Coordinates of C-alpha atoms in Angstrom, one line a residue:
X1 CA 85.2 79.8 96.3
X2 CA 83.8 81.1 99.7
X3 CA 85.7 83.2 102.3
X4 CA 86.4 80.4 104.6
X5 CA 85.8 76.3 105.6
X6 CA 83.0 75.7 107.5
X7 CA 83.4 74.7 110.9
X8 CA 83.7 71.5 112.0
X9 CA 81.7 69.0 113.9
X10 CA 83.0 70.4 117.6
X11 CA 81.9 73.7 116.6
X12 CA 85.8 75.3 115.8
X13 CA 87.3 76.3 113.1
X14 CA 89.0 74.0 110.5
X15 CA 91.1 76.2 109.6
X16 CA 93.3 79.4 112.2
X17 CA 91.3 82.5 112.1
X18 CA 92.4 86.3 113.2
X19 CA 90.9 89.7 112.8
X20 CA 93.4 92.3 113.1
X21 CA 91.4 95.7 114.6
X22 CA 94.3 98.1 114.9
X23 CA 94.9 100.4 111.9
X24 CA 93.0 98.5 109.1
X25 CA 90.3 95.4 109.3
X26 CA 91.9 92.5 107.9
X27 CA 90.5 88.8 108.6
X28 CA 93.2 86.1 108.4
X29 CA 92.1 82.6 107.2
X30 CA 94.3 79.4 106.8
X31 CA 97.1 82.3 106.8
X32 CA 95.2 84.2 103.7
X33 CA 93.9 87.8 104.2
X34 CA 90.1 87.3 103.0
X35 CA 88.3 90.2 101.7
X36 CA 84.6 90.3 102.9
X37 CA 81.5 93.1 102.9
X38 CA 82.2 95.8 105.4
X39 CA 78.9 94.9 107.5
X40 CA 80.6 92.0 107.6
X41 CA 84.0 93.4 108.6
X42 CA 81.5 95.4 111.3
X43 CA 79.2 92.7 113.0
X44 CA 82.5 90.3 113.0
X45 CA 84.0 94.0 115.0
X46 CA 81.3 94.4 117.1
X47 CA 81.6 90.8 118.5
X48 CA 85.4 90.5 118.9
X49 CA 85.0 94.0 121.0
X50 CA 82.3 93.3 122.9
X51 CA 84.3 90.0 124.1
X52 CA 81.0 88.4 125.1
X53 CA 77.6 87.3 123.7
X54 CA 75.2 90.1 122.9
X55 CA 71.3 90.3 122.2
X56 CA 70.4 90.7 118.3
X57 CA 68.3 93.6 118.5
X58 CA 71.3 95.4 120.4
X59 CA 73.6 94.5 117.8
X60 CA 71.3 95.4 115.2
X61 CA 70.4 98.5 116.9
X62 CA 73.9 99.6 117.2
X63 CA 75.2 99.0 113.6
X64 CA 72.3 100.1 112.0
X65 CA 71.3 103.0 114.5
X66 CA 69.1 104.8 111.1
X67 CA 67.1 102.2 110.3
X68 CA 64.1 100.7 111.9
X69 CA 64.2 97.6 114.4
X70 CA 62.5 95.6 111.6
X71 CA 64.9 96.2 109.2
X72 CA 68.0 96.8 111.1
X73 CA 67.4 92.7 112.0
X74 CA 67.2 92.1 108.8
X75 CA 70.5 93.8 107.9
X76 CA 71.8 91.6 110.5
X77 CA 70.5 88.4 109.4
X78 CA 71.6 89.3 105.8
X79 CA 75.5 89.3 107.0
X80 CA 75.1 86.7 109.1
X81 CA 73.5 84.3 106.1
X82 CA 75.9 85.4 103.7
X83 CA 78.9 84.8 106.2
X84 CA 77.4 81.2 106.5
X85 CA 76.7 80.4 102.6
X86 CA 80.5 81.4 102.0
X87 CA 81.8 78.8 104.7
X88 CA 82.8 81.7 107.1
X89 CA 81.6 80.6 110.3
X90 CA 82.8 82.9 112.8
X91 CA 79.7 83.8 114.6
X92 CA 78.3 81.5 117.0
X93 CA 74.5 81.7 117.9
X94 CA 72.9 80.6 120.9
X95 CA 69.0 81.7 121.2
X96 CA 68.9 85.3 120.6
X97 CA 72.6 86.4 121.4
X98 CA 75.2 86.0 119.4
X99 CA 78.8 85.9 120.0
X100 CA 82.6 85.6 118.2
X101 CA 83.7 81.7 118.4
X102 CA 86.7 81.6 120.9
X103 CA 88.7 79.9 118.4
X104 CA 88.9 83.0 116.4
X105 CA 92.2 85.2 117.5
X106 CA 91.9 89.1 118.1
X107 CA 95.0 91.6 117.4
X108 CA 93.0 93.6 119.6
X109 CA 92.8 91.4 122.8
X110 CA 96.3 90.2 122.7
X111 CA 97.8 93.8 122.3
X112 CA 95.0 94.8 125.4
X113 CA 96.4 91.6 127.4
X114 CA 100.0 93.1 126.8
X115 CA 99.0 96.3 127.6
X116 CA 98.3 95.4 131.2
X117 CA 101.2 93.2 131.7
X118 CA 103.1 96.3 130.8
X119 CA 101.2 98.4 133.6
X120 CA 101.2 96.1 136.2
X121 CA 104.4 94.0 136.0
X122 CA 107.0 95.0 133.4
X123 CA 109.0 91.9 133.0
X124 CA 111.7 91.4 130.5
X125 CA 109.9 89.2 128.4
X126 CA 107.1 91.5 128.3
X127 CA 109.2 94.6 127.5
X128 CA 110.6 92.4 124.4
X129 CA 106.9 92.9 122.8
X130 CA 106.8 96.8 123.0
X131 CA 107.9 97.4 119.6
X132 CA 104.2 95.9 118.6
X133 CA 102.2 98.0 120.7
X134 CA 104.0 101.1 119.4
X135 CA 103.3 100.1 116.0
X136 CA 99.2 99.4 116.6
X137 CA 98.3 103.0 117.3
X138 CA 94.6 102.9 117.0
X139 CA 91.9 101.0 116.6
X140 CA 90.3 101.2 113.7
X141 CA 90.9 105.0 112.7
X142 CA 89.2 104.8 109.4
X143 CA 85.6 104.2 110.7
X144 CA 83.2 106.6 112.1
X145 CA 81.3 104.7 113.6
X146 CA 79.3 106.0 117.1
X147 CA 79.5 102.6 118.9
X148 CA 83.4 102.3 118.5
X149 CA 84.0 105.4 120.3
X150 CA 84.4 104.2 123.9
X151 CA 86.4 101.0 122.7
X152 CA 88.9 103.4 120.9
X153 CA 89.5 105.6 123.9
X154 CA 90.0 102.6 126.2
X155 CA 92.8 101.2 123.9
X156 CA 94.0 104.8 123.9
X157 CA 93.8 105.1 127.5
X158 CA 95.7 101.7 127.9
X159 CA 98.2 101.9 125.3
X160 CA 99.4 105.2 126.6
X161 CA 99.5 103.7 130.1
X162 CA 101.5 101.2 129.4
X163 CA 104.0 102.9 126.9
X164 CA 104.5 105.1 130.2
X165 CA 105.2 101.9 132.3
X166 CA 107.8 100.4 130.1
X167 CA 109.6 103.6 129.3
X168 CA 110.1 104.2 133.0
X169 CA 110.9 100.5 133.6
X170 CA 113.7 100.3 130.8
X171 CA 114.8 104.0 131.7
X172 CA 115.9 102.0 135.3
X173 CA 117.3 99.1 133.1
X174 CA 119.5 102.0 131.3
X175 CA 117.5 100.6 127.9
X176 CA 117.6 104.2 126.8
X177 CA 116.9 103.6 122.9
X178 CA 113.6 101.3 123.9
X179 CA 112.8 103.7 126.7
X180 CA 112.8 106.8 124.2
X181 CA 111.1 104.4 121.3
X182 CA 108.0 104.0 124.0
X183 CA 108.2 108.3 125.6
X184 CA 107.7 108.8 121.9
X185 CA 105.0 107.2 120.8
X186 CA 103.3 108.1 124.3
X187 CA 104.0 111.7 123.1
X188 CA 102.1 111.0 119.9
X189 CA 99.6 109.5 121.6
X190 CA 98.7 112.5 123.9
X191 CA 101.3 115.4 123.0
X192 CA 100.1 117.4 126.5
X193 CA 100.5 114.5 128.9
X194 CA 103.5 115.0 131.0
X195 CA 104.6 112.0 132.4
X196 CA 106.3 110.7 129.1
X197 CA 107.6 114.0 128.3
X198 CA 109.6 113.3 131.6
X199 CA 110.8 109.9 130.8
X200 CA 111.9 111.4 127.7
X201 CA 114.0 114.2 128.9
X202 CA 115.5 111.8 131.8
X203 CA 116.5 109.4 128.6
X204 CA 117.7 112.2 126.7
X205 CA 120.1 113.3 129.5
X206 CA 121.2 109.5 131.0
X207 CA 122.5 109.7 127.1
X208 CA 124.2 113.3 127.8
X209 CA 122.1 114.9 125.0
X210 CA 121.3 118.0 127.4
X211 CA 120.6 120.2 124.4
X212 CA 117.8 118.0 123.4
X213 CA 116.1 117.4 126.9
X214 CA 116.3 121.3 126.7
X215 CA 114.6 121.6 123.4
X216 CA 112.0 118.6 125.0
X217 CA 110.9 120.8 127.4
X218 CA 110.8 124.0 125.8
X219 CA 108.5 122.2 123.3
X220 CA 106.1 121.5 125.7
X221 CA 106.3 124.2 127.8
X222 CA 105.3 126.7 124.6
X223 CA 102.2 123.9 123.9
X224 CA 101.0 123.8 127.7
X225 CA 100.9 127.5 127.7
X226 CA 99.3 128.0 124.2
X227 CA 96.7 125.7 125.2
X228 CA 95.7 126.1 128.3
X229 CA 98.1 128.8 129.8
X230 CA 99.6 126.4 132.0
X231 CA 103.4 125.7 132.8
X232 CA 105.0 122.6 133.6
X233 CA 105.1 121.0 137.6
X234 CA 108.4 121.3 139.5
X235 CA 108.7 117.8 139.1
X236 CA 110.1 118.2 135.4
X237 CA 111.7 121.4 136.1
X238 CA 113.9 119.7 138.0
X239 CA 115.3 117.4 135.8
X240 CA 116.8 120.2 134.1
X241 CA 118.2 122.4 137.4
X242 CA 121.5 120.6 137.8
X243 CA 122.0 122.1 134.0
X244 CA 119.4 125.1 133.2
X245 CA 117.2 126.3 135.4
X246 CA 113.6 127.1 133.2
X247 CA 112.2 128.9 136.2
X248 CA 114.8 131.7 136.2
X249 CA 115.6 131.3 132.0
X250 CA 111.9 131.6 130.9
X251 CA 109.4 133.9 130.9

């Protein structure tokens, strides 16, 4: 039995396709997670991030950097028959470029497409999808590979953005459990960032925990120094005046 069902006549897929990119490769088929060779899992990668069609020899160049041109397109036409003789049809070729067939369904483009709702326009309905970007921390953390490097730190770069957004947006709404849910996983994201480490101390006090917006701050404050000998801006001081005052408190 072969991975998948051929396409059909107008070129889509008979049957639903996904590849989930966040955390680990999975390829979803009929509703069935299909197991496949990982040059496979990384030409089908390389297509669904590149979001367009690209040149063979670039493809082959890039996932088989080692190897000669010769047989770095051979690598390539290797997956690409064996993707075919097992009914997985997912590539699309059109003269020399190659590209992922639109029918097939990205993790990683629907959680980008959230992403910038969240940064531009915050909406309710938008908000209510949060708890999935906060679970889809990276993309693909498991591979080394050099040609995912700029793709992984412009998910980064977005995700964090947008967990910033919404926690500001729901700290407004007085949403103070979701608001904290998305500071925190901003911190984890980039622990010397401040902006999230002030939406979490302004949740942590709309919800009268001073103590903890206290210990928020000092934690950061002791890992902006040790790092690069830095304090924290007035702006975040000042959450904490009306209560503490760090300036006159701390060293």
């Amino acid at each position: 039995m072969g991975f998948g069902r051929e396409l059909d006549a107008g070129g889509s897929p008979s049957d639903p396709a996904t590849l989930r990119l966040t955390g680990e490769f999975e390829l979803v088929v009929a509703g069935r997670s299909l197991a496949i060779p990982h040059a496979a899992e990384r030409v089908l990668a390389y297509l669904a991030l590149a979001g367009r069609s690209v040149a063979r020899p670039r493809i082959a160049g890039s996932l088989w950097p080692t190897s000669s041109a010769q047989r770095a397109a051979k690598s390539l036409r290797n997956v690409l028959w064996r993707l075919h003789g097992d009914g997985l049809n997912l590539v699309m070729a059109q003269y020399d470029r190659l590209s992922l067939n639109p029918e097939v369904r990205t993790d990683f483009s629907e959680l980008e497409t959230l992403a910038y709702r969240l940064i531009e326009e915050p909406k309710p309905e938008t908000l209510a999808r949060l708890p999935l970007l906060i679970a889809r921390a990276e993309l693909l953390p498991d591979w080394g590979d050099e040609w995912l490097v700029s793709d992984r730190e412009r998910y980064r770069l977005t995700r964090l953005q947008a967990l910033e957004s919404a926690a500001h947006a729901l700290v407004s709404t007085r949403k103070l459990r979701q608001a904290l849910m998305a500071a925190s996983a901003a911190i984890e994201a980039d622990p010397l960032r401040e902006s999230p480490r002030r939406a979490a101390v302004q949740v942590q006090i709309a919800q009268g925990n001073v103590t903890e917006a206290i210990r928020e701050y000092c934690e950061y404050r002791a890992l902006l120094r040790d790092t690069f000998g830095l304090v924290p801006t007035r702006a975040l001081n000042d959450l904490l005046k009306p209560w503490w005052n760090p300036e006159e408190t701390l060293p």
